[in-house]
Amino acid sequence: MANEVCLRTLDLERPWLIEQYQSRGGYQVLKKILSEKTAPDAIIEEVKRSGLRGRGGAGFPTGLKWSFISRNAPGQKYVVCNSDEGEPGTFKDRDILRYNPHQLIEGMVIAGYAIGASRGYNYIRGEFWEPYERFEQALEEAREAGFLGENILGSGFDFELHSHLGAGAYICGEETALLESIEGKKGQPRYKPPFPAHFGLYGCPTIINNTESLASIPMIMEKGGEWFADIGVKNSGGSKLFSISGNINNPGVFEIPMGTPFSELLEMAGGMKDGRKIKAVIPGGSSAPVIPGEQMMALNMDYDSIAGAGSMLGSGAVIVLDDSNCMVKILERMSYFYHEESCGQCTPCREGTGWLYRIVHRIETGQGRQEDLDLLDDVADKISGKTICALGDAAAMPVQGMLRHFRHEFQYHIDHKRCMVGVG
Amino acid sequence: MTTTTAKETSELFTPEIRAEIDRWIAKYPPEWKQSAVMGALMIVQENNGGWLTTELMDQVAAYLDMPPIAVYEVATFYSMYELKPVGKHKICVCTNVSCMTNKSDLIVEHLENKLGIGFGEVTEDGRFSLKEVECLGACGGAPMMQIGKQYYENLTPEIVDAILEGLE
Ligand SMILES: Cc1cc2nc3c(=O)[nH]c(=O)nc-3n(C[C@H](O)[C@H](O)[C@H](O)COP(=O)(O)O)c2cc1C
Ligand code: SF4
Ligand code: FES
């Protein structure tokens, strides 16, 4: 059971074309909803029943998020799609945009209908030119076919959708930074509350969902929430796109049921490269705490299984590392990333990410001090939970994970001023 | 604030560019022209050999009824805007974890040797510049790089050579 939801047209030739999407029943469920005038609340209930949790990283239940919007409040409301895809290791939304853009469009129109919004934006990261052009072409096709714009299919329902291009800033993946960015400002996260459901884009009620979350909606509506929930396991409904990369033979995007054993996913991805031994796995994007390889081999790819091992499923970005990797060097690179990408708005994050990077960097370069590991713990603790947005936590969690499982490797670096793996 | 002469305006900000910016403006509510600033900066940058001058940013500000400082803030916040000249081909190499563990350092080294420049530099003939970038969302094709609008994946030094030879 693979490619049942977001990648269900992948086997077709030029699957991004509207005829191809329609040849698999695409836009049928939108037609049905509009012609039968399905009650918006019934749609939200169906999404709740599906157990769909936000695929952008936080795993918040999508149906519940939609129910926070007061549909009948006057004024504009917005549906915003988050295709910023910047969490290192994640490369799945790019495939949805490239290969199945119409399913995302259909999902966004249904979302608009459900929350009473007549406008939407898809925020695509600036580097994604090819996916952007595909999506733009799909928008044109959908407009021409009458699935977007005014009075869609004669139903009286209007929905206009545009894409916004980013310009290189990981922080714009954070939902309120993303809204600021659409408003033509620096992408600095807002204080919450108020949450976007009350005060979102241009101050209007807004739902923001990940590309994969929204692209899952048409199938949920077509086949029912229960069908979707049953693909997965308890607390983790549906299938999920896993972006798997690192030291493996066949990296790529795999859409498989939630709860699939990691060992099976690794096998689909061709197993370890050069017959090397698996050392560690970062299971949910670079901010997810690392899990040792043997432990990972016994886990399943669902929220609870990964959380039970002290990490998180996040965006489903699985980075597999073999025994040639020095964990100090890996952490150094990740810490550099968070320091570079901090928007600088709050002190614990701005200063703390710099400290984390400098300390790991000096350990990596043989300048580490005996007190450094405690210092790393301490700085990570001082960032966690004390910042405006979750980038602070995202920077702290990998440090905490590395020290939990690979402290000895860091200690060796400090004691011997070199790497125990023979690479760093 | 820098003033722009009429001549510069007509040369740097053609009707075609204005039309392209207008397409962005049309995507947003009429009172939110500012939303078009990112698109506008990208268009203007592309038409100026890949980088932004203060004059260009001021023009964008005037066109979108924004204070120039608000445009500078945007231009300095996002990493794809360049405030210094870049090469005709801006080579962006990802060195984040998945690329790093697939030996992006060899790609970087190869490019540096071949072009005789490091990150943040431009070759003397102005053809190439090198830039280190964070994960570009193509880790399945690690190591990878972007040149202009194009992604190049599963790189080896030989593949890099072939790609560069194929560029104008
Ligand atoms: C620093 C940071 C970066 C993020 N990057 C992304 C991203 O690239 N894509 C995404 O969908 N969500 C990202 N998120 C999560 C969003 O804030 C938000 O939770 C998500 O878009 C909601 O959609 P979902 O509920 O469908 O997952 C990021 C969060 C943080 C704190
Ligand atoms: S936690 Fe970091 S990225 Fe988030 S708002 Fe604060 S400084 Fe900016
Ligand atoms: S780590 Fe290089 S593209 Fe993601």
XYZ file of C-alpha atoms and ligand atoms in Angstrom:
635
model
C 0.000 0.000 0.000
C 1.902 2.992 -1.245
C 1.102 6.233 -3.056
C -2.577 6.171 -2.130
C -3.140 9.800 -1.301
C -0.868 12.687 -2.339
C 1.188 10.737 -4.870
C -1.668 8.718 -6.336
C -1.080 10.043 -9.867
C 2.663 9.520 -9.853
C 2.539 6.528 -12.188
C 0.857 8.573 -14.930
C 2.751 10.317 -17.663
C 2.974 14.078 -17.023
C 0.809 13.637 -13.936
C 0.733 17.391 -13.299
C -1.668 18.063 -16.179
C -5.312 18.633 -15.336
C -6.529 15.921 -17.746
C -4.306 13.414 -16.000
C -5.543 14.429 -12.585
C -9.117 14.227 -13.795
C -8.505 10.811 -15.327
C -8.086 9.597 -11.742
C -11.252 11.285 -10.581
C -9.647 14.598 -9.706
C -12.023 17.507 -8.949
C -14.965 15.083 -8.733
C -15.291 15.466 -5.013
C -15.195 19.261 -5.274
C -18.000 19.082 -7.836
C -19.964 16.829 -5.529
C -19.509 19.109 -2.524
C -20.560 22.172 -4.495
C -23.521 20.566 -6.243
C -24.840 18.860 -3.118
C -24.081 21.956 -1.048
C -22.475 19.800 1.621
C -22.613 21.546 4.986
C -19.216 23.066 5.785
C -19.398 21.606 9.291
C -19.799 18.145 7.802
C -16.532 18.640 5.930
C -14.725 19.697 9.083
C -16.173 16.659 10.878
C -14.925 14.368 8.110
C -11.434 15.847 8.353
C -11.528 15.361 12.131
C -12.594 11.748 11.646
C -9.668 11.159 9.300
C -7.181 11.734 12.100
C -5.146 13.935 9.747
C -2.473 15.780 11.695
C -0.522 18.694 10.282
C 2.242 17.435 8.032
C 4.380 20.561 8.409
C 6.033 19.383 11.587
C 3.892 20.171 14.601
C 1.290 17.452 13.990
C -1.686 19.553 15.080
C -5.065 17.969 14.126
C -6.171 19.653 10.902
C -9.927 19.362 11.443
C -9.621 20.920 14.882
C -7.593 23.808 13.475
C -10.300 24.509 10.904
C -12.998 24.503 13.566
C -11.357 27.500 15.281
C -12.477 29.810 12.480
C -15.800 31.547 12.980
C -17.126 31.024 9.502
C -19.966 33.467 9.798
C -17.974 36.385 11.142
C -18.061 39.233 8.603
C -15.071 40.073 6.428
C -12.483 38.225 4.417
C -10.934 34.959 5.551
C -7.923 33.224 4.077
C -6.566 29.771 3.385
C -2.770 29.778 3.280
C -0.649 26.853 2.187
C 2.847 26.487 3.579
C 5.116 25.259 0.763
C 8.190 26.878 2.253
C 9.751 23.438 2.842
C 12.943 24.524 4.576
C 13.457 22.050 7.405
C 16.725 20.318 6.470
C 16.028 16.815 5.243
C 12.531 17.616 3.944
C 11.804 17.396 0.207
C 8.293 16.032 -0.137
C 6.207 19.156 -0.791
C 8.375 19.826 -3.811
C 7.126 16.534 -5.274
C 3.484 17.382 -4.567
C 3.939 20.740 -6.315
C 5.782 19.185 -9.243
C 3.722 16.062 -9.752
C 0.285 16.610 -8.263
C -0.389 20.358 -8.039
C -4.090 19.975 -8.849
C -4.760 17.888 -5.777
C -3.346 20.709 -3.665
C -5.523 23.232 -5.492
C -8.602 21.067 -5.005
C -7.750 20.670 -1.323
C -7.385 24.417 -0.898
C -10.714 25.159 -2.583
C -12.427 22.628 -0.306
C -10.699 24.195 2.703
C -11.923 27.627 1.586
C -15.460 26.317 1.265
C -15.259 24.712 4.713
C -14.077 27.817 6.556
C -15.899 30.395 4.450
C -12.836 31.876 2.763
C -12.840 33.151 -0.785
C -9.120 33.796 -1.115
C -6.005 31.739 -0.676
C -2.251 31.913 -1.112
C 0.332 29.229 -1.566
C 3.672 30.344 -0.149
C 6.383 28.581 -2.173
C 10.033 28.894 -1.206
C 11.941 31.159 -3.571
C 14.407 28.530 -4.733
C 11.595 26.296 -6.009
C 11.314 27.787 -9.528
C 10.356 24.586 -11.250
C 7.657 23.685 -8.697
C 6.424 27.288 -8.768
C 6.042 27.236 -12.527
C 4.225 23.913 -12.372
C 1.879 25.272 -9.761
C 1.253 28.458 -11.751
C 0.438 26.395 -14.820
C -1.945 24.275 -12.770
C -3.655 27.432 -11.481
C -4.205 28.558 -15.058
C -5.681 25.190 -16.013
C -7.934 25.146 -12.959
C -9.187 28.678 -13.671
C -9.914 27.791 -17.244
C -11.815 24.671 -16.209
C -13.893 26.725 -13.788
C -12.534 25.184 -10.563
C -11.167 28.534 -9.383
C -12.447 32.073 -9.528
C -15.944 33.472 -9.222
C -19.037 31.334 -8.921
C -17.207 28.021 -9.183
C -19.184 25.531 -11.301
C -22.242 27.747 -10.935
C -22.411 27.131 -7.192
C -22.227 30.732 -6.081
C -19.011 29.948 -4.213
C -15.938 32.072 -5.107
C -12.357 31.122 -4.461
C -9.311 32.848 -5.894
C -5.874 31.357 -5.331
C -2.403 32.791 -5.973
C 1.113 31.755 -5.202
C 3.590 33.907 -3.324
C 7.307 33.302 -3.777
C 9.698 33.419 -0.851
C 13.269 34.590 -1.204
C 15.423 32.428 1.011
C 14.631 32.410 4.739
C 13.984 29.222 6.697
C 12.105 31.187 9.344
C 9.328 31.971 6.849
C 8.191 28.374 7.278
C 7.015 29.418 10.741
C 3.386 30.254 10.151
C 3.263 33.812 11.464
C 6.596 34.738 9.860
C 5.102 33.416 6.641
C 2.123 35.758 7.015
C 4.432 38.717 7.621
C 6.331 37.725 4.514
C 3.170 37.682 2.370
C 2.434 41.126 3.746
C 5.720 42.277 2.235
C 7.745 42.475 5.414
C 10.743 40.793 6.990
C 9.769 37.278 7.995
C 9.762 37.725 11.747
C 7.356 35.579 13.749
C 4.527 37.277 15.610
C 3.696 36.879 19.263
C 0.910 34.357 19.808
C -1.863 34.810 20.849
C -3.617 36.072 18.872
C -3.471 32.968 16.700
C -3.923 33.159 12.919
C -7.447 31.701 13.214
C -8.432 35.047 14.735
C -5.805 37.446 13.451
C -3.963 36.067 10.458
C -3.154 37.371 7.008
C -3.928 41.105 6.733
C -5.425 40.793 10.207
C -8.161 38.438 8.966
C -9.073 34.938 10.206
C -6.697 32.524 8.468
C -5.888 28.839 8.417
C -2.358 27.833 7.539
C -1.615 24.283 6.573
C 1.249 22.394 5.077
C 1.142 21.378 1.399
C 0.778 17.694 2.225
C -2.019 18.336 4.734
C -4.057 20.272 2.168
C -3.303 17.867 -0.665
C -4.682 15.034 1.486
C -8.112 16.656 1.747
C -9.630 15.591 -1.601
C -9.020 11.898 -0.895
C -10.368 12.227 2.629
C -13.533 13.779 1.227
C -13.799 11.275 -1.575
C -13.243 8.094 0.385
C -14.184 9.241 3.860
C -12.340 10.111 7.034
C -12.515 6.561 8.265
C -10.867 5.187 5.141
C -7.987 7.595 5.652
C -7.676 6.936 9.387
C -7.615 3.195 8.760
C -4.605 3.419 6.462
C -2.582 4.436 9.486
C -2.541 3.542 13.145
C -4.022 4.960 16.341
C -3.238 8.685 16.758
C -1.546 8.709 13.359
C -4.195 8.553 10.682
C -3.472 8.075 7.015
C -0.396 7.601 4.987
C 2.494 10.023 5.061
C 5.183 11.211 2.713
C 8.617 10.382 4.072
C 11.629 12.133 2.590
C 14.493 9.776 3.271
C 18.086 10.794 2.595
C 21.617 10.354 3.879
C 23.878 7.330 3.473
C 21.412 5.103 1.668
C 21.239 3.595 -1.805
C 17.910 4.888 -3.021
C 16.969 8.157 -1.305
C 13.643 9.698 -2.213
C 10.062 10.385 -1.230
C 7.914 7.433 -0.170
C 4.221 7.673 0.607
C 3.473 4.827 2.992
C 1.016 4.078 5.797
C 1.722 5.652 9.151
C 3.039 2.956 11.435
C 5.175 1.279 8.783
C 8.298 -0.150 10.457
C 11.337 2.013 9.870
C 13.210 -1.102 8.764
C 10.768 -1.452 5.836
C 11.183 2.170 4.843
C 14.945 1.733 4.906
C 14.600 -1.307 2.698
C 12.453 0.613 0.189
C 15.169 3.219 0.193
C 17.667 0.599 -0.892
C 19.316 -0.008 2.459
C 22.638 1.320 3.661
C 25.148 2.474 1.069
C 28.412 0.575 0.631
C 27.182 -2.049 3.091
C 28.044 0.210 6.021
C 26.463 -0.013 9.442
C 23.617 2.288 10.432
C 24.745 4.590 13.205
C 21.975 7.084 13.769
C 18.740 8.418 12.343
C 17.284 11.888 12.539
C 13.652 10.879 12.118
C 11.720 14.094 11.535
C 13.809 16.871 10.046
C 16.986 18.303 11.473
C 15.336 19.654 14.623
C 14.181 16.188 15.697
C 16.490 14.642 18.312
C 18.727 11.922 16.905
C 17.972 8.251 17.587
C 20.696 5.573 17.600
C 20.509 3.217 14.639
C 19.750 -0.057 16.486
C 16.978 1.606 18.458
C 15.522 3.113 15.295
C 15.451 -0.285 13.573
C 12.826 -1.368 16.121
C 10.572 1.694 15.741
C 7.608 2.407 13.511
C 7.024 5.542 11.480
C 4.173 7.108 13.444
C 3.874 9.943 15.949
C 3.661 7.825 19.102
C 6.398 5.358 18.243
C 8.932 8.081 17.472
C 7.837 10.242 20.415
C 8.232 7.213 22.672
C 11.906 7.141 21.734
C 12.328 10.779 22.770
C 12.176 12.312 19.321
C 9.478 13.432 16.910
C 8.069 12.533 13.534
C 8.047 16.205 12.521
C 7.793 16.697 8.781
C 8.674 13.068 8.057
C 12.198 13.885 6.941
C 14.374 10.914 7.746
C 18.132 11.419 7.624
C 20.029 8.145 7.870
C 23.659 8.278 8.981
C 26.199 5.463 8.779
C 29.174 4.776 11.022
C 31.531 6.959 9.006
C 29.850 10.077 10.391
C 31.270 12.080 13.246
C 28.348 13.227 15.370
C 30.197 16.330 16.514
C 30.549 17.429 12.925
C 26.885 16.690 12.197
C 25.771 18.742 15.189
C 28.190 21.526 14.297
C 26.547 21.829 10.869
C 23.054 21.799 12.312
C 23.909 24.393 14.961
C 25.402 26.612 12.286
C 22.130 26.387 10.395
C 19.944 27.476 13.316
C 22.316 30.293 14.180
C 22.276 31.518 10.564
C 18.502 31.293 10.335
C 17.523 32.835 13.690
C 15.578 35.987 12.916
C 17.249 37.710 15.844
C 14.070 38.928 17.483
C 14.463 37.281 20.887
C 17.619 37.218 22.958
C 17.685 33.543 24.047
C 17.490 32.425 20.425
C 19.690 35.087 18.855
C 22.463 34.745 21.454
C 21.871 31.120 22.389
C 22.100 29.725 18.865
C 25.404 31.581 18.442
C 26.740 30.076 21.666
C 25.647 26.597 20.705
C 27.387 26.887 17.374
C 30.590 28.344 18.810
C 30.860 25.692 21.523
C 30.247 22.757 19.159
C 32.602 24.346 16.650
C 35.418 24.557 19.153
C 34.866 20.960 20.244
C 34.951 19.892 16.590
C 38.174 21.796 15.950
C 39.967 20.348 18.977
C 39.590 23.400 21.207
C 36.898 21.934 23.450
C 37.003 22.464 27.197
C 36.008 19.981 29.902
C 33.082 22.146 31.012
C 31.699 22.480 27.467
C 29.229 19.610 27.541
C 27.529 20.917 30.661
C 27.593 24.348 29.103
C 25.854 23.023 25.983
C 23.150 21.419 28.122
C 22.750 24.634 30.019
C 22.491 26.897 26.959
C 20.033 24.506 25.277
C 17.885 24.543 28.446
C 17.940 28.306 28.540
C 16.624 28.542 24.976
C 13.928 25.844 25.233
C 10.463 27.233 25.710
C 11.670 30.801 26.188
C 11.319 32.197 22.718
C 8.619 33.746 20.518
C 8.633 30.905 18.030
C 9.709 27.284 17.934
C 12.980 27.908 16.099
C 14.593 28.245 19.513
C 13.426 24.764 20.478
C 14.361 23.476 17.056
C 17.932 24.589 17.737
C 18.034 23.180 21.254
C 16.508 19.759 20.601
C 19.240 18.341 18.349
C 21.847 19.371 20.915
C 19.956 17.634 23.699
C 19.481 14.535 21.545
C 23.141 14.305 20.574
C 24.315 14.669 24.156
C 21.816 12.076 25.321
C 22.999 9.404 22.903
C 26.483 10.334 21.749
C 27.964 12.189 24.715
C 30.961 9.852 24.678
C 31.843 10.979 21.191
C 31.840 14.619 22.239
C 33.865 13.762 25.342
C 36.418 11.940 23.201
C 36.789 15.013 21.002
C 37.458 17.144 24.064
C 39.888 14.685 25.669
C 41.856 13.735 22.554
C 41.352 16.840 20.421
C 40.361 14.635 17.537
C 37.587 12.479 16.274
C 36.985 8.886 17.341
C 35.443 8.090 13.947
C 38.517 9.041 12.007
C 36.722 11.497 9.756
C 36.082 14.848 11.513
C 17.845 58.686 0.185
C 19.477 58.474 -3.207
C 17.836 60.290 -6.053
C 17.432 58.635 -9.394
C 17.758 60.543 -12.614
C 15.117 60.289 -15.273
C 17.578 58.565 -17.566
C 18.339 55.844 -15.059
C 14.648 55.387 -14.394
C 13.848 54.798 -18.000
C 16.765 52.415 -18.447
C 16.416 50.390 -15.274
C 12.708 50.276 -14.912
C 11.194 49.545 -18.293
C 7.498 49.231 -19.102
C 8.044 45.460 -19.319
C 9.372 45.376 -15.771
C 6.484 47.516 -14.604
C 4.041 45.133 -16.258
C 5.662 42.193 -14.510
C 5.471 43.939 -11.154
C 1.833 44.800 -11.844
C 1.108 41.107 -12.239
C 2.337 40.599 -8.679
C 0.383 43.586 -7.371
C -2.802 42.135 -8.866
C -2.467 39.042 -6.667
C -3.051 40.978 -3.456
C -5.804 43.196 -2.044
C -5.618 46.722 -3.535
C -4.612 48.256 -0.210
C -1.728 45.772 0.114
C 0.547 46.706 -2.772
C 3.422 46.152 -0.362
C 2.797 42.406 -0.646
C 4.307 42.621 -4.116
C 7.669 43.804 -2.798
C 9.312 40.376 -2.800
C 8.218 39.624 -6.337
C 9.199 43.106 -7.479
C 12.679 42.886 -5.985
C 13.216 39.531 -7.650
C 12.181 40.868 -11.054
C 14.309 43.965 -10.744
C 17.281 41.939 -9.515
C 17.001 39.526 -12.420
C 16.962 42.396 -14.881
C 20.051 43.905 -13.335
C 22.434 40.982 -13.715
C 21.436 39.361 -10.447
C 21.856 42.072 -7.848
C 20.106 45.063 -6.332
C 21.358 48.618 -6.156
C 20.040 51.244 -3.765
C 18.579 53.084 -6.733
C 16.626 50.017 -7.755
C 15.320 49.485 -4.256
C 14.262 53.135 -4.107
C 12.433 52.696 -7.391
C 10.614 49.672 -6.047
C 9.723 51.656 -2.933
C 8.308 54.520 -4.974
C 6.396 52.164 -7.227
C 4.775 50.347 -4.319
C 4.243 53.444 -2.149
C 6.548 52.096 0.529
C 9.164 53.918 2.594
C 12.578 53.002 1.122
C 13.712 51.691 4.497
C 10.934 49.073 4.431
C 12.264 47.838 1.093
C 15.862 47.752 2.356
C 14.709 45.709 5.333
C 13.182 43.113 3.044
C 16.163 43.098 0.684
C 18.608 42.507 3.538
C 16.479 39.927 5.370
C 16.109 37.353 2.585
C 19.193 35.516 1.409
C 18.271 35.348 -2.283
C 18.578 39.089 -2.731
C 22.108 40.159 -3.588
C 23.375 43.577 -2.610
C 26.698 43.183 -4.412
C 27.439 42.089 -7.976
C 27.336 38.338 -8.554
C 28.520 36.216 -11.453
C 26.455 35.765 -14.574
C 25.962 32.276 -13.194
C 25.396 32.239 -9.454
C 26.332 28.782 -8.244
C 24.638 27.928 -4.951
C 25.953 24.797 -3.271
C 24.070 23.153 -0.429
C 26.285 22.018 2.450
C 23.586 21.026 4.927
C 23.581 17.609 6.611
C 22.276 15.305 3.861
C 24.519 16.951 1.286
C 27.446 17.081 3.702
C 27.247 13.369 4.448
C 27.176 12.780 0.691
C 30.427 14.676 0.291
C 29.333 18.163 -0.695
C 32.776 19.264 0.534
C 34.330 17.578 -2.521
C 31.964 19.495 -4.793
C 32.824 22.759 -3.065
C 36.534 22.009 -3.270
C 36.257 21.126 -6.926
C 34.369 24.312 -7.764
C 36.791 26.442 -5.764
C 39.796 24.952 -7.536
C 38.238 25.073 -10.937
C 37.025 28.650 -10.664
C 39.757 29.986 -8.419
C 37.265 31.607 -6.063
C 35.733 30.895 -2.675
C 32.231 31.389 -1.298
C 31.033 34.961 -1.708
C 33.434 35.675 -4.566
C 33.078 36.332 -8.290
C 35.475 35.150 -11.023
C 37.462 37.932 -12.678
C 35.594 37.577 -15.950
C 32.327 37.943 -14.046
C 30.977 34.644 -15.309
C 30.666 32.745 -12.050
C 30.117 33.363 -8.379
C 29.935 30.831 -5.579
C 27.524 30.826 -2.672
C 27.037 28.416 0.213
C 23.360 27.763 0.835
C 21.259 25.904 3.373
C 19.114 22.873 2.550
C 17.340 23.521 -0.759
C 14.747 20.806 -0.216
C 16.315 18.324 -2.612
C 18.232 16.137 -0.158
C 17.249 12.994 -2.061
C 19.596 14.212 -4.797
C 22.482 15.059 -2.482
C 24.970 16.505 -3.111
C 23.235 19.215 -5.088
C 23.510 22.789 -6.253
C 21.395 25.452 -7.903
C 22.502 27.638 -10.795
C 20.016 30.304 -11.773
C 16.598 28.682 -11.650
C 17.845 25.151 -12.176
C 18.581 22.428 -9.608
C 21.412 19.982 -10.344
C 21.418 16.836 -8.248
C 23.549 13.747 -7.558
C 26.705 15.683 -8.342
C 30.203 14.385 -8.859
C 33.177 16.550 -9.911
C 32.787 15.151 -13.459
C 29.116 16.048 -13.582
C 29.918 19.535 -12.315
C 32.445 19.952 -15.135
C 29.890 18.917 -17.714
C 27.278 21.282 -16.276
C 29.615 24.269 -16.295
C 30.721 23.505 -19.840
C 27.106 23.491 -20.930
C 26.508 27.021 -19.632
C 26.828 30.021 -21.911
C 11.267 27.552 12.368
C 10.082 26.856 11.803
C 10.064 26.460 10.467
C 8.961 25.835 9.928
N 8.995 25.461 8.609
C 7.896 24.891 8.063
C 7.877 24.542 6.685
O 8.855 24.748 5.958
N 6.746 23.984 6.169
C 5.634 23.767 6.953
O 4.626 23.290 6.457
N 5.632 24.065 8.252
C 6.729 24.638 8.826
N 6.698 24.983 10.144
C 5.444 24.728 10.914
C 4.452 25.859 10.713
O 4.697 26.871 11.676
C 3.003 25.397 10.903
O 2.910 24.680 12.079
C 2.483 24.537 9.774
O 2.658 25.153 8.539
C 1.012 24.278 9.983
O 0.513 23.407 9.000
P 0.091 21.904 9.363
O -0.750 21.975 10.619
O -0.678 21.449 8.196
O 1.349 21.162 9.577
C 7.820 25.597 10.723
C 7.839 25.973 12.071
C 8.945 26.594 12.608
C 8.925 27.003 14.038
S 12.891 32.065 18.477
Fe 14.515 32.794 17.119
S 13.630 32.712 15.084
Fe 11.900 32.590 16.523
S 11.257 34.721 16.839
Fe 12.787 34.316 18.402
S 14.745 34.976 17.463
Fe 13.254 34.779 15.818
S 20.703 18.958 2.678
Fe 21.251 19.621 0.691
S 19.337 19.790 -0.294
Fe 18.771 19.229 1.722
